XYZ file of N, CA, C and O in Angstrom:
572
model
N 41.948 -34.104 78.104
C 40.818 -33.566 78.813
C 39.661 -34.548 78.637
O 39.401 -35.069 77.552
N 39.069 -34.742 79.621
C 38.089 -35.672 79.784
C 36.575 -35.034 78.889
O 36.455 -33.808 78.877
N 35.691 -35.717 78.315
C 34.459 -35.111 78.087
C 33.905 -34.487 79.166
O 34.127 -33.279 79.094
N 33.294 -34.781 80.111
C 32.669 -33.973 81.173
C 33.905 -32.267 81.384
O 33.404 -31.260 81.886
N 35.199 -32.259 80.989
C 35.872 -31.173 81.373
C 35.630 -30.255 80.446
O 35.524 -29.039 80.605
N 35.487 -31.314 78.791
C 35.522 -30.266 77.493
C 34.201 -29.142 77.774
O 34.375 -27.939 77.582
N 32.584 -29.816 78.354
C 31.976 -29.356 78.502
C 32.069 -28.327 79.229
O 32.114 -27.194 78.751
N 32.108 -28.569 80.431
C 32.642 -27.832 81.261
C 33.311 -26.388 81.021
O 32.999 -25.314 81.536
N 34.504 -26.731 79.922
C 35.126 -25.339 79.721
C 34.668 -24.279 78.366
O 35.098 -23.154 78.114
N 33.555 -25.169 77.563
C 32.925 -24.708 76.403
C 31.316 -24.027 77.345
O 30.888 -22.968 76.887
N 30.693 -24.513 78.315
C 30.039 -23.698 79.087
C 30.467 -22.492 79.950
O 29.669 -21.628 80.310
N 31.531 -22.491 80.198
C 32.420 -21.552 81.030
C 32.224 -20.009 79.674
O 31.796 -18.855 79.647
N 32.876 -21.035 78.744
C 33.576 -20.156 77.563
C 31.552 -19.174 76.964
O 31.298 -17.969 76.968
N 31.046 -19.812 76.750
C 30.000 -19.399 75.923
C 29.123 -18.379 77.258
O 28.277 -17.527 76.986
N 29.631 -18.767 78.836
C 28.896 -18.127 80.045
C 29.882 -16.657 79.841
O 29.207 -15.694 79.478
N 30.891 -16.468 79.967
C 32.171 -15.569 79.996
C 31.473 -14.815 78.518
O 30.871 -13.812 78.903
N 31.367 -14.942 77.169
C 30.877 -14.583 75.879
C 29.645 -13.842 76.467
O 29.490 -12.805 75.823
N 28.724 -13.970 77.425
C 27.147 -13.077 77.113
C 27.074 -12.488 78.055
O 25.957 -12.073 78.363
N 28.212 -12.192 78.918
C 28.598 -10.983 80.204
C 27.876 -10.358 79.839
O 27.336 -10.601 78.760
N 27.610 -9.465 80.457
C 27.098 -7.784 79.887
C 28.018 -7.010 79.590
O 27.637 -5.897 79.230
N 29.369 -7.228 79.609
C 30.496 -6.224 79.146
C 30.752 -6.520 78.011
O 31.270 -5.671 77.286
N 30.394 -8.117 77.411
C 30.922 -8.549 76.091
C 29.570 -7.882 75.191
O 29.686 -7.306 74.109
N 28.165 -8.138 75.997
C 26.959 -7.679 75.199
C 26.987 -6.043 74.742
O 26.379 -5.465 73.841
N 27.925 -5.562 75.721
C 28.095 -3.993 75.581
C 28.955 -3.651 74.329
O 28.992 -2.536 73.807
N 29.729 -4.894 73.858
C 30.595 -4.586 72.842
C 30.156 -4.933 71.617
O 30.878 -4.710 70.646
N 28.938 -5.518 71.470
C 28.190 -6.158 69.954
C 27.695 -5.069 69.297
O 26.960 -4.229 69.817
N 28.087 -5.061 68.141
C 27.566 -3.796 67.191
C 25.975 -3.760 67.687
O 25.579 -4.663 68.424
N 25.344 -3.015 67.393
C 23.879 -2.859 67.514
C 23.258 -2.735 66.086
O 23.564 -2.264 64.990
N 22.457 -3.254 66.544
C 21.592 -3.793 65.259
C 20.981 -2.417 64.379
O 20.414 -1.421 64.829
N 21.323 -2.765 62.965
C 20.895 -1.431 62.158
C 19.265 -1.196 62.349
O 18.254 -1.877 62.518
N 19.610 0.064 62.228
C 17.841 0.456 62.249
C 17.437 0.294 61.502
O 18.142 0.079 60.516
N 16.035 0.270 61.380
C 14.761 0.113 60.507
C 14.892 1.211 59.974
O 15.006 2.271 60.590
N 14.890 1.021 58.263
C 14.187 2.007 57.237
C 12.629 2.084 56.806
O 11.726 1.255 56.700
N 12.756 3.574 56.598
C 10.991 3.329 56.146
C 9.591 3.412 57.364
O 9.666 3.976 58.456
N 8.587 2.821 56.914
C 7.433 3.048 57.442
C 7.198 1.762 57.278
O 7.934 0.993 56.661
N 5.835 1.388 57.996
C 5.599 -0.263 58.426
C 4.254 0.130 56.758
O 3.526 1.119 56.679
N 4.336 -0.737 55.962
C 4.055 -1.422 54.988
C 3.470 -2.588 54.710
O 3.743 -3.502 55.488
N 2.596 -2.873 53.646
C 2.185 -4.391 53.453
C 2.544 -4.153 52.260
O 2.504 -3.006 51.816
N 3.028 -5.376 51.407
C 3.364 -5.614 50.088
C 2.396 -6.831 49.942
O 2.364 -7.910 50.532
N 1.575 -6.262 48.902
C 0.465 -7.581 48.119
C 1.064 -8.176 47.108
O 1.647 -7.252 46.541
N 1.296 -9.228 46.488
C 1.008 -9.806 45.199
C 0.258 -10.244 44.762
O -0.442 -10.916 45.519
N -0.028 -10.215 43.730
C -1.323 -10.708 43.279
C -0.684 -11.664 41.662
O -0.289 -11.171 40.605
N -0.743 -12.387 41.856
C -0.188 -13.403 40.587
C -1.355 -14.011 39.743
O -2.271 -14.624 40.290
N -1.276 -13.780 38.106
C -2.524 -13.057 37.328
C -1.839 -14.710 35.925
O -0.929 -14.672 35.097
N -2.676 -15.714 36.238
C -2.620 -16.551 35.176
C -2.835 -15.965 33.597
O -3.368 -14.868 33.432
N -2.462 -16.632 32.667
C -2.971 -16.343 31.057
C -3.764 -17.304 30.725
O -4.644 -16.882 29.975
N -3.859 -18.528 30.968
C -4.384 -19.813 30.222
C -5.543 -19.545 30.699
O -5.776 -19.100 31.823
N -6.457 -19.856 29.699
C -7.900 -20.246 30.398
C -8.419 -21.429 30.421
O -8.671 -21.993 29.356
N -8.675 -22.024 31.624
C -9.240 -23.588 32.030
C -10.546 -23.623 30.354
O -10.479 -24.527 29.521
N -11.490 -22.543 30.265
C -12.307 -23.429 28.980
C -12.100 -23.247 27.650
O -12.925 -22.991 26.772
N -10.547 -23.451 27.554
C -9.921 -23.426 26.410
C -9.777 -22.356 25.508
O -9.546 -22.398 24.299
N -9.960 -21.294 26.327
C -9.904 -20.006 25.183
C -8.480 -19.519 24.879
O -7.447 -19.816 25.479
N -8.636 -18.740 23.862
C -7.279 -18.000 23.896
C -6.338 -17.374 24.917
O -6.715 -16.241 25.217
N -5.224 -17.765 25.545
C -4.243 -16.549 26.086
C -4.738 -15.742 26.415
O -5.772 -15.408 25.837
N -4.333 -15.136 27.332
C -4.834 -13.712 27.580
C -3.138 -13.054 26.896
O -2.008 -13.473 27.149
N -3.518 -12.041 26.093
C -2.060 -11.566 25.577
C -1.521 -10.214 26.778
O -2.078 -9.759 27.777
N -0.650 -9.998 26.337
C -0.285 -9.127 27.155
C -1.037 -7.456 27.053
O -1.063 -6.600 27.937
N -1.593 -7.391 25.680
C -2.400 -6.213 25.379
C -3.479 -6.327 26.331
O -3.844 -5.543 27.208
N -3.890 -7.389 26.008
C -5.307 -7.935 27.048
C -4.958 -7.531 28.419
O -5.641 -6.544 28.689
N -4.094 -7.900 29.538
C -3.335 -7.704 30.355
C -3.106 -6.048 31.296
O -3.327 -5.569 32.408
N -2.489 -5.643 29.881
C -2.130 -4.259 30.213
C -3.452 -3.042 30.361
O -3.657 -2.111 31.140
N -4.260 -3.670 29.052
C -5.577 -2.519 29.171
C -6.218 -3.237 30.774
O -6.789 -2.320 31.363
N -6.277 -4.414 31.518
C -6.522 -5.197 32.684
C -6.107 -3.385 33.583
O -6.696 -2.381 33.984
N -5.151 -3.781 33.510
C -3.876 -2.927 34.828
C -4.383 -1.792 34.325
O -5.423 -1.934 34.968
N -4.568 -0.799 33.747
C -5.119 0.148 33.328
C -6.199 0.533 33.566
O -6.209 1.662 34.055
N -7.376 -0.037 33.398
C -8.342 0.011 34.107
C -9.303 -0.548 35.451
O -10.438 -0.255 35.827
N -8.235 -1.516 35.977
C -8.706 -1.825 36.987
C -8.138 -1.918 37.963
O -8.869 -1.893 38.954
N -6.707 -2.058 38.218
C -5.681 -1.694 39.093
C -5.340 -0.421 39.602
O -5.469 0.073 40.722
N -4.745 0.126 38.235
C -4.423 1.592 38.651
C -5.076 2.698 38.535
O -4.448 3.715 38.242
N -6.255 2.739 38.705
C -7.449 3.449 39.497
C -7.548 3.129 41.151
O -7.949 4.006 41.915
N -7.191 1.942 41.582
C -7.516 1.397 42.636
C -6.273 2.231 43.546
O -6.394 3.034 44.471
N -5.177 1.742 42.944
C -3.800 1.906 43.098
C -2.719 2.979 42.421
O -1.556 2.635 42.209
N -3.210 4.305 42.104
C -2.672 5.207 41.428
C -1.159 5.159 42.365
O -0.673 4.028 42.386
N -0.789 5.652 42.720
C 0.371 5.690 43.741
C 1.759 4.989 42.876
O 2.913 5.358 43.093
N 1.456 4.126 42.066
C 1.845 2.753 41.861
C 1.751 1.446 42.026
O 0.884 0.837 42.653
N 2.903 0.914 41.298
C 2.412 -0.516 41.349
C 3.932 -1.036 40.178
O 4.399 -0.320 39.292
N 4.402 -2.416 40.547
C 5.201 -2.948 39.707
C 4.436 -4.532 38.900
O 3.535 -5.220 39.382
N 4.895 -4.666 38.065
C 3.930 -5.749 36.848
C 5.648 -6.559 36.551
O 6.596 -5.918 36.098
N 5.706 -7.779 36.859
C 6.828 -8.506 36.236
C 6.198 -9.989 35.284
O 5.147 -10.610 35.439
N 7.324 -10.197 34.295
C 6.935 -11.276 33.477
C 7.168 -12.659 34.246
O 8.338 -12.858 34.575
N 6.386 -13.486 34.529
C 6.268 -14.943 35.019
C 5.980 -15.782 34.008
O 5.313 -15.633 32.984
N 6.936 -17.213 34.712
C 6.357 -18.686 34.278
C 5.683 -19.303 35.504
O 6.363 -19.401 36.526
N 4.368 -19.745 35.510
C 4.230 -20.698 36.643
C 3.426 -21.865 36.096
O 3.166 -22.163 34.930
N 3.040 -22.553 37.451
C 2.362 -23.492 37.359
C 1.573 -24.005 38.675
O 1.877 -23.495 39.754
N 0.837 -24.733 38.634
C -0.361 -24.974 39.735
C -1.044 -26.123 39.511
O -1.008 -26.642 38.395
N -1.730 -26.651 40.506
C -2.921 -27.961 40.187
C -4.277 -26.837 39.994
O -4.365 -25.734 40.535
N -5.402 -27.557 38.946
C -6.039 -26.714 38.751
C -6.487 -27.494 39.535
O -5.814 -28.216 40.271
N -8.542 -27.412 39.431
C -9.324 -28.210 40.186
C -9.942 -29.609 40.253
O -10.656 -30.241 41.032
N -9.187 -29.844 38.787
C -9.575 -31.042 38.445
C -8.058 -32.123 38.776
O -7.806 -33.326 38.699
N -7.543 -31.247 39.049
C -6.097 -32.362 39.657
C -5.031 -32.010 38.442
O -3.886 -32.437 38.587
N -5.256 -31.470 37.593
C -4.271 -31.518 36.312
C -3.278 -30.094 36.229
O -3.553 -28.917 35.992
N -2.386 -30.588 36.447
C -1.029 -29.370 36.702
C -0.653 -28.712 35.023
O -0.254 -29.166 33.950
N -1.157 -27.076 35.722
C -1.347 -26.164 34.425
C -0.054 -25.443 34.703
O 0.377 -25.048 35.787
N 0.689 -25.317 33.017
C 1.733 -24.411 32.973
C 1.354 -23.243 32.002
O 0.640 -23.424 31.015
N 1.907 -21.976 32.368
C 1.464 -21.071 31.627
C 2.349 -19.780 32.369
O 2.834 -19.627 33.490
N 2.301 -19.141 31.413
C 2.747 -17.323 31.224
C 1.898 -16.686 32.701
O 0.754 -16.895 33.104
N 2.564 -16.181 33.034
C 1.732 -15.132 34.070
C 2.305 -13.818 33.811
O 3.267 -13.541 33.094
N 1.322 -12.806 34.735
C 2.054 -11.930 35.375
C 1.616 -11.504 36.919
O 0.444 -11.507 37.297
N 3.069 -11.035 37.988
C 3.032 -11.133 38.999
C 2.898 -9.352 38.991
O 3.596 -8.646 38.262
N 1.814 -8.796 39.995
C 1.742 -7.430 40.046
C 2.164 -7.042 41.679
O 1.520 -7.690 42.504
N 2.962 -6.266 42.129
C 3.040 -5.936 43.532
C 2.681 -4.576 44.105
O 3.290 -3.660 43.552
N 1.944 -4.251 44.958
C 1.531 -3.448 45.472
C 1.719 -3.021 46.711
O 1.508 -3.855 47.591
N 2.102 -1.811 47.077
C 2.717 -1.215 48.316
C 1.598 -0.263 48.942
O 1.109 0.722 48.389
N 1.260 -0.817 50.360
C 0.421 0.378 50.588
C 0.802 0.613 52.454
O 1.091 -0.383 53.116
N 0.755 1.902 53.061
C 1.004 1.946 54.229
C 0.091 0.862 54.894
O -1.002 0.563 54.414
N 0.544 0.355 55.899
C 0.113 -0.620 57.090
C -0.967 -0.331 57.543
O -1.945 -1.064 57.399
N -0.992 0.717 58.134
C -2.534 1.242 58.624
C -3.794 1.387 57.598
O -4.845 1.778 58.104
N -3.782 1.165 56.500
C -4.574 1.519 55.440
C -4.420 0.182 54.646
O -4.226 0.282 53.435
N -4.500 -1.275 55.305
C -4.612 -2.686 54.828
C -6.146 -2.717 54.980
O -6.834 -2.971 53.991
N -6.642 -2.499 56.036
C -8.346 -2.858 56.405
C -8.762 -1.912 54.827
O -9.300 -2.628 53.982
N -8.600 -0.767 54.508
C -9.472 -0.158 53.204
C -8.641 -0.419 51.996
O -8.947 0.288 51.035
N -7.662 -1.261 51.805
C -7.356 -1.753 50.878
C -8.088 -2.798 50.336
O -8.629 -2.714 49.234
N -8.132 -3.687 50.981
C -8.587 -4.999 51.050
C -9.718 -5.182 50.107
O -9.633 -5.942 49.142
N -10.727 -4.519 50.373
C -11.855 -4.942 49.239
C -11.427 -4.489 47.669
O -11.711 -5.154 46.673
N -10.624 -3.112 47.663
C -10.442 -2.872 46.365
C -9.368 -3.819 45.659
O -9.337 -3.799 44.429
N -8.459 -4.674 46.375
C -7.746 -5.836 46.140
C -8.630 -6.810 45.882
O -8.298 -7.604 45.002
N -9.705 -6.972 46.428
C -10.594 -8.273 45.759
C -11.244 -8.061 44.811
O -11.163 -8.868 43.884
N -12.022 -7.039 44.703
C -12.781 -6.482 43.730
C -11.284 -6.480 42.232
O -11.521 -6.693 41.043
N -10.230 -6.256 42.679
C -9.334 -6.648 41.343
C -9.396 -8.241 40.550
O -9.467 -8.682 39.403
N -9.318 -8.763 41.967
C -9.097 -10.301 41.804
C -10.381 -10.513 40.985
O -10.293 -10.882 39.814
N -11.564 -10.291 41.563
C -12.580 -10.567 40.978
C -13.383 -10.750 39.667
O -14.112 -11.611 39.173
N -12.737 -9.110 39.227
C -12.817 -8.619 37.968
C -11.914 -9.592 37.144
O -12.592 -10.046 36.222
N -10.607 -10.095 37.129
C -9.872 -10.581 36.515
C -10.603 -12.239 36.536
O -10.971 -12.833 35.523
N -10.655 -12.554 37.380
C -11.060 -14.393 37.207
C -12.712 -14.105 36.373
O -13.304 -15.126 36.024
N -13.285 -12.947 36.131
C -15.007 -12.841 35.548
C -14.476 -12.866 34.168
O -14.829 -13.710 33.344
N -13.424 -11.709 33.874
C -13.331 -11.243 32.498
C -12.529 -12.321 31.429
O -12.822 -12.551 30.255
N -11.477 -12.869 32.203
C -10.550 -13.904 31.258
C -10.916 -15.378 32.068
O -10.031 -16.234 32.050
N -12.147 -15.674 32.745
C -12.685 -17.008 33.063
C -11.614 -17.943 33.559
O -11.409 -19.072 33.111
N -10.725 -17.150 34.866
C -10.133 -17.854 35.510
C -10.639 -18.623 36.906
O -11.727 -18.312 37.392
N -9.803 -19.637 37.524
C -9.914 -19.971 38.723
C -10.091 -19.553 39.848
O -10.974 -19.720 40.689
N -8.594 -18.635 39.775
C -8.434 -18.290 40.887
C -6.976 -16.649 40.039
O -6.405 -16.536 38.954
N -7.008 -15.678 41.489
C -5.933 -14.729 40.928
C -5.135 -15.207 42.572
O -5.859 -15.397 43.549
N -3.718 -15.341 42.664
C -3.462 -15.832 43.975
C -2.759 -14.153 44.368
O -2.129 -13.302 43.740
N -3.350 -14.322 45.905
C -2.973 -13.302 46.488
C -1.488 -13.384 47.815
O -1.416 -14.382 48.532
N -0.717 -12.536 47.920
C 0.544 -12.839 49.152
C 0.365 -11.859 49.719
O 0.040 -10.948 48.957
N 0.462 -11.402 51.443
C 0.248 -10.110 51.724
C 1.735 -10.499 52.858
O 2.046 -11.513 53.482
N 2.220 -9.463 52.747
C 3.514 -9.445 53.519
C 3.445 -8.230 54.989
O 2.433 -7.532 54.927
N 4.096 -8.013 55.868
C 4.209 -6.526 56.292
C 6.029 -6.535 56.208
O 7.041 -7.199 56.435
N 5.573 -5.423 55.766
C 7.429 -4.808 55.351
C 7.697 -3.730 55.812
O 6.941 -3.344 56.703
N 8.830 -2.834 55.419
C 9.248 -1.405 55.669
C 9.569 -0.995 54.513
O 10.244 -1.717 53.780
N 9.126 0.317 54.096
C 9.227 0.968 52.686
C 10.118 2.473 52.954
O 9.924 3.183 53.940
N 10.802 2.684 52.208
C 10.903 4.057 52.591
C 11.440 4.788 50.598
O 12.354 4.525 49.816
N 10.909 5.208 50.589
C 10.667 5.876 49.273
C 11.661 7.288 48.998
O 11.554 7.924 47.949
């Protein structure tokens, strides 16, 4: 078979494949679980750029305690991290984190939002960080 024929019968073949009788036979796509969702992270350094102590995890937890989950009663998940980053001076910091995630319905992102900064805020004032990095996703939750 010549090239121009192979084509030929691999266009035939893939035209014949998206019939509407073959499209009638494709499983259909699973449905969506849940409700439309945003998932935040908020990823919470330990080191402090002016050399202070760690933030320990006691330090940390009374953090989430009083300033998170007031914000965020509902819940919230807290996991143990390693990361790392360029700070501002160009010098790549390694250190302990912790990554916190937060679930809140979709429609209720606009009145989230400040009490998510006002977290961030509080945290880079109290343990004299840089920065707290934030991820905002939209997802489906169903509980």
């Amino acid at each position: 078979m010549t090239p121009s024929a192979r084509i030929a019968a691999a266009v035939a073949t893939v035209t014949l494949a998206a019939t509407p009788a073959a499209l009638a036979d494709a499983p259909a796509p699973a449905p969506a679980h849940g409700a439309p969702y945003v998932e935040t992270r908020l990823l919470f350094g330990t080191e402090r750029p002016d050399g202070g102590p760690p933030v320990t995890e006691k330090q940390f937890l009374a953090f989430v305690d009083r300033q998170i989950t007031p914000r965020f009663p509902a819940g919230l998940t807290i996991q143990d991290g390693r990361g790392q980053w360029r700070d501002r001076n160009g010098t790549i910091e390694r250190e302990r984190s912790y990554e916190v995630t937060l679930l809140y319905p979709a429609p209720e992102a606009e009145s989230r939002n400040p009490r998510i900064e006002r977290i961030r805020t509080a945290y880079e004032r109290r343990f004299a960080q840089e920065s707290v990095a934030r991820a905002d996703t939209p997802t489906r939750v169903d509980f």
